[in-house]
Coordinates of C-alpha atoms and ligand atoms in Angstrom, one line a residue:
X25 CA 15.1 26.5 50.7
X26 CA 14.1 22.6 50.9
X27 CA 15.9 20.2 49.5
X28 CA 15.0 18.1 46.2
X29 CA 13.9 14.7 47.2
X30 CA 15.4 12.0 45.4
X31 CA 12.7 9.4 44.6
X32 CA 13.7 5.8 44.8
X33 CA 10.6 4.7 43.9
X34 CA 10.6 6.6 40.5
X35 CA 14.1 5.5 39.9
X36 CA 13.1 1.8 40.7
X37 CA 10.7 1.8 38.3
X38 CA 12.9 3.6 35.7
X39 CA 15.0 0.1 35.8
X40 CA 12.2 -1.9 35.9
X41 CA 11.2 -1.2 32.5
X42 CA 14.2 -1.7 31.6
X43 CA 14.4 -4.9 33.0
X44 CA 10.8 -5.8 31.3
X45 CA 12.3 -5.3 28.4
X46 CA 15.5 -7.8 28.9
X47 CA 13.3 -10.4 30.4
X48 CA 11.0 -10.1 27.4
X49 CA 14.0 -11.2 25.3
X50 CA 15.4 -13.4 27.7
X51 CA 11.8 -15.0 27.2
X52 CA 12.0 -15.1 23.2
X53 CA 15.0 -17.2 23.8
X54 CA 12.9 -19.7 25.9
X55 CA 15.0 -18.4 29.2
X56 CA 12.9 -17.3 32.2
X57 CA 15.4 -16.0 35.1
X58 CA 15.1 -17.6 38.0
X59 CA 15.7 -16.9 41.4
X60 CA 15.7 -19.3 44.8
X61 CA 16.1 -17.9 48.1
X62 CA 16.5 -19.7 51.2
X63 CA 15.5 -18.6 54.6
X64 CA 16.9 -20.2 57.8
X65 CA 14.7 -19.7 60.9
X66 CA 11.7 -17.6 61.2
X67 CA 13.3 -13.8 62.0
X68 CA 10.4 -11.8 61.4
X69 CA 12.2 -9.0 59.6
X70 CA 14.2 -11.9 57.2
X71 CA 10.9 -13.3 56.5
X72 CA 9.1 -9.8 55.6
X73 CA 12.4 -8.8 53.6
X74 CA 11.7 -12.7 51.8
X75 CA 8.1 -11.8 51.0
X76 CA 9.2 -8.6 49.2
X77 CA 12.1 -10.2 47.0
X78 CA 9.0 -13.0 45.9
X79 CA 6.5 -10.6 45.4
X80 CA 8.7 -8.1 43.2
X81 CA 10.1 -11.5 41.5
X82 CA 6.5 -12.1 40.5
X83 CA 5.2 -8.7 39.3
X84 CA 8.3 -8.8 36.6
X85 CA 8.0 -12.4 35.8
X86 CA 11.2 -13.5 37.4
X87 CA 10.4 -17.2 38.2
X88 CA 11.1 -17.7 42.1
X89 CA 11.2 -20.3 44.7
X90 CA 11.6 -19.6 48.7
X91 CA 12.5 -22.1 50.3
X92 CA 11.9 -22.1 54.1
X93 CA 13.7 -24.0 56.8
X94 CA 13.3 -24.7 60.2
X95 CA 16.0 -22.6 62.8
X96 CA 17.9 -26.0 63.4
X97 CA 18.5 -26.8 59.4
X98 CA 22.1 -27.7 59.8
X99 CA 25.0 -26.5 58.2
X100 CA 25.9 -29.8 56.0
X101 CA 21.9 -29.6 54.6
X102 CA 22.3 -25.9 53.9
X103 CA 25.7 -26.8 51.6
X104 CA 24.2 -30.0 50.3
X105 CA 20.9 -27.8 49.0
X106 CA 23.3 -24.9 47.6
X107 CA 25.3 -27.7 45.6
X108 CA 21.9 -28.6 44.3
X109 CA 21.2 -25.5 43.6
X110 CA 24.3 -24.8 41.7
X111 CA 23.6 -27.7 39.5
X112 CA 20.1 -26.7 38.3
X113 CA 20.2 -24.8 35.1
X114 CA 16.5 -23.5 35.9
X115 CA 17.8 -21.5 38.8
X116 CA 20.3 -18.2 37.9
X117 CA 20.3 -16.7 41.1
X118 CA 20.8 -18.2 44.7
X119 CA 20.3 -16.1 47.9
X120 CA 20.9 -17.0 51.3
X121 CA 18.9 -14.4 53.8
X122 CA 21.3 -13.1 56.2
X123 CA 21.7 -13.4 59.0
X124 CA 21.8 -17.4 59.4
X125 CA 21.5 -19.0 62.5
X126 CA 25.1 -19.0 64.8
X127 CA 25.2 -22.7 64.7
X128 CA 26.0 -21.9 60.7
X129 CA 29.2 -20.2 59.3
X130 CA 28.3 -17.6 57.1
X131 CA 31.6 -17.7 55.2
X132 CA 31.3 -21.3 54.2
X133 CA 27.7 -20.7 52.8
X134 CA 28.5 -17.7 50.8
X135 CA 31.9 -19.5 49.5
X136 CA 29.6 -22.3 48.5
X137 CA 27.3 -20.3 46.5
X138 CA 28.8 -20.7 42.4
X139 CA 29.9 -17.0 41.7
X140 CA 28.3 -17.0 38.7
X141 CA 24.5 -17.6 40.7
X142 CA 25.7 -15.3 43.5
X143 CA 23.2 -12.3 43.2
X144 CA 23.8 -11.2 46.6
X145 CA 27.8 -10.6 45.2
X146 CA 29.1 -11.8 48.8
X147 CA 31.0 -14.4 47.4
X148 CA 34.9 -13.2 47.4
X149 CA 35.2 -13.9 43.3
X150 CA 32.8 -11.1 43.2
X151 CA 34.0 -8.9 45.9
X152 CA 37.3 -8.8 44.3
X153 CA 35.9 -8.3 40.9
X154 CA 34.3 -5.5 42.3
X155 CA 37.6 -4.0 43.8
X156 CA 39.5 -4.5 41.0
X157 CA 36.7 -3.0 38.8
X158 CA 36.3 -6.2 36.3
X159 CA 32.7 -5.5 34.9
X160 CA 31.6 -9.3 34.5
X161 CA 31.1 -9.9 38.3
X162 CA 28.0 -9.0 40.1
X163 CA 27.4 -5.5 42.5
X164 CA 26.1 -5.8 45.7
X165 CA 22.3 -4.4 45.6
X166 CA 22.1 -1.8 48.1
X167 CA 25.5 0.0 46.8
X168 CA 25.1 -0.7 42.9
X169 CA 21.6 1.1 44.2
X170 CA 22.9 4.0 45.9
X171 CA 25.1 4.5 42.6
X172 CA 22.3 4.5 40.2
X173 CA 20.3 6.7 42.4
X174 CA 22.8 9.5 42.4
X175 CA 23.6 9.2 38.7
X176 CA 20.1 8.9 37.2
X177 CA 18.8 11.8 39.9
X178 CA 21.7 13.8 38.0
X179 CA 24.5 13.9 40.8
X180 CA 27.7 13.1 39.4
X181 CA 29.9 12.2 42.0
X182 CA 33.3 12.2 39.7
X183 CA 35.4 14.6 41.3
X184 CA 33.4 15.1 44.5
X185 CA 34.1 14.1 48.1
X186 CA 31.6 11.5 49.1
X187 CA 32.0 10.4 52.9
X188 CA 30.1 7.3 53.8
X189 CA 29.4 6.9 57.4
X190 CA 29.3 2.8 58.4
X191 CA 31.6 0.5 56.9
X192 CA 29.8 -2.9 56.8
X193 CA 30.6 -5.3 54.0
X194 CA 27.1 -5.3 52.6
X195 CA 26.9 -1.1 52.5
X196 CA 30.0 0.9 53.6
X197 CA 32.8 -0.8 52.4
X198 CA 31.3 -2.2 48.6
X199 CA 29.9 1.7 48.0
X200 CA 33.2 2.7 48.7
X201 CA 35.1 0.5 46.3
X202 CA 32.2 1.1 43.5
X203 CA 32.4 5.0 43.7
X204 CA 36.1 5.3 43.8
X205 CA 36.7 2.9 40.5
X206 CA 38.1 4.8 37.8
X207 CA 34.9 5.4 35.2
X208 CA 32.4 8.0 34.2
X209 CA 29.9 6.8 37.0
X210 CA 32.2 6.8 40.0
X211 CA 35.7 8.8 39.8
X212 CA 35.0 9.9 43.6
X213 CA 37.1 10.7 46.5
X214 CA 35.7 8.8 48.8
X215 CA 36.1 8.8 52.6
X216 CA 34.7 6.1 55.0
X217 CA 33.9 6.8 58.7
X218 CA 32.8 4.1 61.4
X219 CA 32.5 4.1 65.5
X220 CA 36.1 4.7 65.9
X221 CA 36.4 7.7 63.5
X222 CA 37.7 10.7 65.8
X223 CA 36.3 14.0 65.0
X224 CA 33.5 12.7 62.8
X225 CA 31.5 16.1 62.4
X226 CA 34.9 17.9 60.7
X227 CA 34.7 14.9 58.3
X228 CA 31.1 14.8 57.2
X229 CA 30.9 18.6 57.0
X230 CA 33.5 18.3 53.9
X231 CA 31.1 15.8 52.7
X232 CA 29.7 17.2 48.8
X233 CA 28.0 13.9 49.1
X234 CA 26.9 12.2 52.5
X235 CA 25.9 8.6 53.0
X236 CA 24.6 7.7 56.4
X237 CA 24.7 3.4 56.9
X238 CA 24.7 3.4 60.7
X239 CA 21.4 2.4 62.0
X240 CA 21.0 4.8 64.3
X241 CA 17.6 7.3 64.5
X242 CA 18.8 10.9 63.9
X243 CA 22.4 10.5 64.2
X244 CA 23.1 12.7 61.2
X245 CA 21.8 16.3 62.5
X246 CA 21.9 19.6 60.1
X247 CA 25.0 20.7 61.6
X248 CA 26.8 17.6 60.6
X249 CA 26.0 18.8 57.1
X250 CA 27.7 21.0 54.7
X251 CA 24.9 23.6 53.1
X252 CA 24.0 22.3 49.7
X253 CA 25.5 18.8 50.0
X254 CA 23.7 15.7 48.5
X255 CA 22.1 13.6 51.6
X256 CA 21.5 9.9 51.2
X257 CA 19.8 7.9 54.1
X258 CA 20.5 4.1 53.9
X259 CA 19.5 3.7 57.6
X260 CA 16.2 1.7 57.9
X261 CA 15.3 1.8 61.7
X262 CA 12.1 0.4 63.0
X263 CA 10.6 2.9 65.7
X264 CA 7.0 2.7 67.8
X265 CA 4.3 4.6 66.1
X266 CA 0.9 4.1 67.8
X267 CA -0.5 6.1 65.0
X268 CA 0.7 3.8 62.4
X269 CA -1.5 1.1 61.1
X270 CA 0.8 -1.8 62.1
X271 CA 2.4 0.2 65.2
X272 CA 5.7 1.0 64.1
X273 CA 7.1 2.7 61.2
X274 CA 10.8 2.6 59.4
X275 CA 12.9 5.6 59.8
X276 CA 16.4 6.4 58.6
X277 CA 19.7 7.3 60.7
X278 CA 19.2 11.6 59.4
X279 CA 17.5 14.2 61.0
X280 CA 15.1 14.7 57.7
X281 CA 13.5 17.6 58.7
X282 CA 16.2 19.7 59.8
X283 CA 18.9 18.7 57.1
X284 CA 16.6 18.7 54.4
X285 CA 16.5 22.5 54.9
X286 CA 20.2 22.5 54.7
X287 CA 20.9 19.9 51.5
X288 CA 20.4 20.5 48.2
X289 CA 19.2 16.7 47.7
X290 CA 18.3 14.0 49.9
X291 CA 16.8 10.8 49.9
X292 CA 13.5 9.7 51.8
X293 CA 12.8 6.5 54.4
X294 CA 11.1 4.8 53.1
X295 CA 11.0 5.4 49.4
X296 CA 14.9 6.2 49.0
X297 CA 17.4 3.4 49.1
X298 CA 14.8 0.4 49.9
X299 CA 13.3 0.1 46.6
X300 CA 16.5 0.5 44.8
X301 CA 17.9 -2.5 46.7
X302 CA 15.3 -4.7 45.6
X303 CA 15.4 -3.6 41.9
X304 CA 19.1 -4.0 41.4
X305 CA 18.7 -7.7 43.5
X306 CA 16.1 -8.4 40.2
X307 CA 18.5 -7.1 38.1
X308 CA 21.4 -9.3 39.1
X309 CA 19.3 -12.1 38.3
X310 CA 18.4 -10.7 34.7
X311 CA 22.4 -10.1 34.5
X312 CA 23.1 -14.3 35.5
X313 CA 20.1 -15.6 33.3
X314 CA 21.8 -13.2 30.3
X315 CA 25.3 -14.6 31.1
X316 CA 24.1 -18.2 31.3
X317 CA 22.2 -18.0 28.2
X318 CA 26.0 -16.7 26.9
X319 CA 27.5 -19.5 28.4
X320 CA 25.2 -22.0 27.0
X321 CA 25.7 -20.0 23.2
X322 CA 29.4 -20.7 23.4
X323 CA 31.0 -23.4 21.4
X324 CA 32.7 -26.3 24.0
X325 CA 36.2 -26.5 23.7
Ligands
NDP486 P1 26.0 -2.7 60.5 O1 25.6 -2.8 61.7 O2 26.6 -3.9 60.2 O3 27.1 -1.7 60.0 C1 26.9 -0.5 61.0 C2 28.4 0.6 60.7 O4 27.9 1.7 61.7 C3 29.3 0.3 61.3 O5 30.8 -0.1 60.3 C4 29.8 0.9 62.3 O6 31.0 0.8 62.6 C5 29.4 2.1 62.2 N1 28.8 3.0 63.2 C6 28.3 2.4 64.2 N2 27.6 3.7 65.2 C7 28.6 4.4 64.6 C8 28.8 5.8 65.0 N3 28.5 6.1 66.4 N4 29.7 6.5 64.3 C9 30.2 6.4 63.2 N5 29.8 5.2 62.9 C10 29.3 4.1 63.4 O7 24.9 -2.1 59.4 P2 24.6 -2.1 57.9 O8 25.6 -1.6 56.8 O9 23.9 -3.7 57.8 O10 23.3 -1.3 57.5 C11 23.3 -0.1 58.4 C12 21.8 0.6 58.4 O11 21.4 0.5 56.8 C13 20.8 -0.3 59.4 O12 19.6 0.6 59.5 C14 20.2 -1.3 58.2 O13 18.8 -1.5 58.3 C15 20.1 -0.5 56.6 N6 20.2 -1.0 55.5 C16 19.3 -0.7 54.7 C17 19.2 -1.1 53.3 C18 18.2 -0.8 52.4 O14 17.9 -1.4 51.3 N7 17.5 0.6 52.6 C19 20.0 -2.3 53.0 C20 21.4 -2.8 54.3 C21 20.9 -2.0 55.5 P3 31.9 -0.3 63.0 O15 32.4 -1.2 62.2 O16 33.3 0.7 63.8 O17 31.4 -0.9 64.4

């Protein structure tokens, strides 16, 4: 029997409806959520992600502003720009598209963004709040999207063994931090694997929920998956395909055709984690605007 497909587009649409309502409420109070995206350089993949983010904002009625800067844009100029945006009351979220060119120190950029406008949730203040389990920070879009994907599709992780393959700062590590929290939407037992993990297959075979975030085509084979496991494929790998309209297409890390015969549920690529990442960024922008409004309403002390 084939696995149930966890439809990321459908779940993202549910969240979109909720955001539409929240944005209408903000507008009725005179606030339009605003997001600035800064792209340094002309990397085609980054340009395409930035366009997708702009499009998602437009569809929802979020004011968005994309600043395209040349590849030799200096670190000092970028820091100056972020400082201005930190002070701009129309802008609630600031996102610097990664990766930035090598002459720019990423950690300086991440720390320069006001944590209250850090919708990517990369600032150490937000990373720390996530780990401690404080709910007033932002959660990073992809791992938060995976949590929503699982809970809204009826796959509770509480008490389950979640095995995450990949320990990057944008997916693996934060996902582990989110799913191990002491709350009803988490409470999982989490194992994180990486390229130095020994006997990987022995560990993935223990997973009730297996998440792959490594960026390697067909890496997760059916013999690495326990019968009835839930499989989340974060991988987004571009492969040549002369039959595709653009000559290429995206596939995940999981050998989908074989694994879907063994898993009880699985996310497809495309149409699984990808749509969730974008909508969770939109949610963070709306949250940033709501918090800004709340701060405005607070009496000055
Ligand atoms: P990184 O390259 O930053 O991290 C990859 C991780 O995989 C590392 O921790 C690495 O281990 C681990 N790894 C690599 N090879 C192996 C192996 N043979 N066995 C076990 N672990 C291995 O990638 P990202 O986290 O940024 O992205 C991962 C994938 O997810 C990519 O395909 C990316 O495009 C996709 N992605 C998709 C998103 C979406 O919205 N759909 C969002 C973000 C990412 P080590 O640390 O030891 O090097």
